[in-house]
Tab-separated table of C-alpha atoms in Angstrom:
chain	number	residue	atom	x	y	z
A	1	UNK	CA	0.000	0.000	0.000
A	2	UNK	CA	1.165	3.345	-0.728
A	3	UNK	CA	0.420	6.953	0.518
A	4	UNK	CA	-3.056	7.686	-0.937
A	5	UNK	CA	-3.283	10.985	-3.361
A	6	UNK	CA	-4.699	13.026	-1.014
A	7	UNK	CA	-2.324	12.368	1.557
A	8	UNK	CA	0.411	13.722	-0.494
A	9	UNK	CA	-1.616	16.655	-1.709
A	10	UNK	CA	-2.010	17.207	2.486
A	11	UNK	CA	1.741	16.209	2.561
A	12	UNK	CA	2.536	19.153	0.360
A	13	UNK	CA	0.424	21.657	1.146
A	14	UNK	CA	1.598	21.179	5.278
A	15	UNK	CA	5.565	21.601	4.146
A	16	UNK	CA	5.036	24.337	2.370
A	17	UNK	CA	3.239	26.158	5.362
A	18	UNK	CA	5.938	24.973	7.024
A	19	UNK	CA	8.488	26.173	5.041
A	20	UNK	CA	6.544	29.707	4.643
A	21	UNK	CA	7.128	29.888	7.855
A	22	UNK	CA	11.077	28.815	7.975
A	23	UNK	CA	10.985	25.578	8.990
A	24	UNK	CA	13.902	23.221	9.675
A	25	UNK	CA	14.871	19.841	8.635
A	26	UNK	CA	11.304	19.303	6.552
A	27	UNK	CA	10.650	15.689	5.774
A	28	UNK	CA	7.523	13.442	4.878
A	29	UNK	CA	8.102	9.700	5.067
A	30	UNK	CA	4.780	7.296	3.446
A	31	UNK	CA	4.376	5.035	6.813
A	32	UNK	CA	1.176	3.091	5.099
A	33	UNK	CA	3.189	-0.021	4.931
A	34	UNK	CA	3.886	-0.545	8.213
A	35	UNK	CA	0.832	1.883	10.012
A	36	UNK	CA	-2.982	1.071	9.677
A	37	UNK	CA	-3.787	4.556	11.116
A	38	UNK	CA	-2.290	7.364	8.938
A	39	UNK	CA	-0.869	7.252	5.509
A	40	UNK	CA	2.115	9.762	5.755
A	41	UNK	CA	3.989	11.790	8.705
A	42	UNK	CA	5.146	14.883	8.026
A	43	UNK	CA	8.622	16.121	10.234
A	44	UNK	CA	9.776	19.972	10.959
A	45	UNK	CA	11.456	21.894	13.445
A	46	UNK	CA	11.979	25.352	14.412
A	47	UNK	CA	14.358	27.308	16.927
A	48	UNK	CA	12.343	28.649	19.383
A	49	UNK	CA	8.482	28.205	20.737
A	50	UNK	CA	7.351	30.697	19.394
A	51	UNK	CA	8.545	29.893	16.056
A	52	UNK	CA	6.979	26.303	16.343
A	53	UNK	CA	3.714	27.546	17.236
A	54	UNK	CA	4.360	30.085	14.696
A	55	UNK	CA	4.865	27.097	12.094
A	56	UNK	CA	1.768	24.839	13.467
A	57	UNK	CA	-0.501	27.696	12.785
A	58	UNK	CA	0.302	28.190	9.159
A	59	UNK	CA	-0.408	24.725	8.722
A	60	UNK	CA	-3.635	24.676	10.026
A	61	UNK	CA	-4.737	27.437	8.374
A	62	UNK	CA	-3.701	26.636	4.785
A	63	UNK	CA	-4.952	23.239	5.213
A	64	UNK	CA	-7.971	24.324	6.258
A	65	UNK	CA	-8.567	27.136	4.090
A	66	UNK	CA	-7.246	25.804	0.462
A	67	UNK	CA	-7.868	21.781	1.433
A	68	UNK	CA	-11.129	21.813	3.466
A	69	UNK	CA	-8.879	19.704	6.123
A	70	UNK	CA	-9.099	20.320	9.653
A	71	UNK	CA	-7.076	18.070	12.588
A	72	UNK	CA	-9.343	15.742	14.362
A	73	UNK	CA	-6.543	15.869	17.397
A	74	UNK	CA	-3.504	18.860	17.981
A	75	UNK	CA	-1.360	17.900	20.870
A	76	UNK	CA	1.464	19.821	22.642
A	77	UNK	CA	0.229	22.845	22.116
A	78	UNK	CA	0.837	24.452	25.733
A	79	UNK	CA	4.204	23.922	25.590
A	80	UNK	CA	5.130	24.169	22.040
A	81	UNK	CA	7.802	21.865	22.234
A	82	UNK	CA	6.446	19.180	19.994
A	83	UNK	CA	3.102	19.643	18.712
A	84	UNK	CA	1.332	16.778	16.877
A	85	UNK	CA	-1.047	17.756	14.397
A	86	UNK	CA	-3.516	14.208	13.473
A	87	UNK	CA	-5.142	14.784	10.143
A	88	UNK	CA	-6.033	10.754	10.214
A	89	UNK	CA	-4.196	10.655	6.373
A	90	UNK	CA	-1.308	12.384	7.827
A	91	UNK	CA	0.195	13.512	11.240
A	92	UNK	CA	2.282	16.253	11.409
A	93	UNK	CA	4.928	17.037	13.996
A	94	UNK	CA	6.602	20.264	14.354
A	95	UNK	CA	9.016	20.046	17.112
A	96	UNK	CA	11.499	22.511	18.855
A	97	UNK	CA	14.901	21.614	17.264
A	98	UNK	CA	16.440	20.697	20.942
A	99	UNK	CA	13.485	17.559	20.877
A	100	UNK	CA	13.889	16.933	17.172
A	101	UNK	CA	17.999	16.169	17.775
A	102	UNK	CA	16.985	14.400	20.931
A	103	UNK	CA	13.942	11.979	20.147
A	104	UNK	CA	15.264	11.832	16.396
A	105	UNK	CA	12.249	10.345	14.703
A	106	UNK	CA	13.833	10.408	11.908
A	107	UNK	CA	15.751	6.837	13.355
A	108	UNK	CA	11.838	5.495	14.196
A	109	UNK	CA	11.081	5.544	10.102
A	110	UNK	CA	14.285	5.598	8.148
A	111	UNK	CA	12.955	1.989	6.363
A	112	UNK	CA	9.848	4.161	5.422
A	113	UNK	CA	10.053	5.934	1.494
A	114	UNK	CA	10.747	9.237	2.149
A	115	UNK	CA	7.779	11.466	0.039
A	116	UNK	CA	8.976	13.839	-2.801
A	117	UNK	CA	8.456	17.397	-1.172
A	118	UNK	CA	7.881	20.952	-3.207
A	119	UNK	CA	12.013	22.124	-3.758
A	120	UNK	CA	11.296	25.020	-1.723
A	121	UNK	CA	9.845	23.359	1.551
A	122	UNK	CA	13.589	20.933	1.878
A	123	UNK	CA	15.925	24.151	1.213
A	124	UNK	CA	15.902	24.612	4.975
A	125	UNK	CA	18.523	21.621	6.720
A	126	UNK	CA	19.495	22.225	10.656
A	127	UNK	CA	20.796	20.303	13.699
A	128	UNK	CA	18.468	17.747	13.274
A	129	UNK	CA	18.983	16.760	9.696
A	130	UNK	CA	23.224	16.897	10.385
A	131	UNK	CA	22.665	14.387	13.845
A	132	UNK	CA	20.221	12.218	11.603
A	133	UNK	CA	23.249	11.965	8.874
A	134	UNK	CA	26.135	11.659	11.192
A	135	UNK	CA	23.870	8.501	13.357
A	136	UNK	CA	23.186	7.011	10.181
A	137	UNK	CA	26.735	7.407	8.738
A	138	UNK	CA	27.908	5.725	12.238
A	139	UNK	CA	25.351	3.072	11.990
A	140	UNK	CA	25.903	1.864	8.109
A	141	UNK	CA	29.917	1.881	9.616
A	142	UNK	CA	29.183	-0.267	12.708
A	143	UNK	CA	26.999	-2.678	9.465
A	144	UNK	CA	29.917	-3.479	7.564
C-alpha cells in the first residue's frame, strides 16, 4: 500500500506552510506499509516556541482554508515543544529543534520511502537533519 493521493496533496500543502514559515529539517516519510492509522507523517522543526507555534498555525490554516482539512486531534500545544497535528491521512509534527535532535524520529522511520516534497519546503537543513546523517553514517559503519 502506498500513501493515498490526497495524503500527499495534504503532505505538500503542510511543508510548504511549514516552510513559509522557515521551517527546519522538513521531511515526509509514506508510513502506510507498516501503520494502519495514517498514511504519511510529516517532520519539521523550528528554533524557538514561538517559532513552532508560529509554524503549526500556518499549517492549520492553509490546510484548512485551500484543502477543506481540519485536525481531528492537535497535541502539545501548551508547551510548544512538539506539537502533533492528526489529520487521520497524515500527522504532522513540528518540534522545537532541541526535541527533534533528541527523540530523532527520523531513526523510528528511516525503512519508510521518504515522500517527494515541493524544492522550496527541503531548502531549509538544521541540527536535526546533520545528527540524523552523522547517526546514520555511524550506523551503516558499525553494518559493515
Amino acid at each position: 500500500m502506498t500513501a493515498t493521493d490526497r495524503s500527499i496533496e495534504l503532505i505538500n500543502a503542510a511543508a510548504q506552510a511549514a516552510a513559509d514559515k522557515l521551517a527546519h529539517d522538513i521531511i515526509a516519510y509514506d508510513v502506510s506499509d507498516v501503520l494502519s492509522i495514517t498514511d504519511a507523517f510529516l517532520l519539521a522543526s523550528a528554533p524557538n516556541d514561538r517559532q513552532v507555534k508560529s509554524i503549526v498555525d500556518e499549517i492549520e490554516e492553509k490546510l484548512n482554508k485551500d484543502l477543506g482539512a481540519k485536525p481531528v486531534r492537535r497535541e502539545g500545544d501548551r508547551e510548544a515543544r512538539w506539537v502533533l497535528l492528526d489529520y487521520v491521512d497524515i500527522v504532522v509534527h513540528v518540534q522545537h529543534s532541541e526535541e527533534r535532535v533528541f527523540y530523532a524520529l527520523e531513526r523510528l522511520w528511516k525503512d519508510c520511502p521518504e515522500l517527494e516534497l515541493p524544492e522550496d519546503a527541503k531548502a531549509t537543513r538544521g541540527k536535526a537533519a546533520a545528527h540524523a546523517e552523522e547517526t546514520a553514517a555511524e550506523q551503516d559503519g558499525e553494518l559493515r
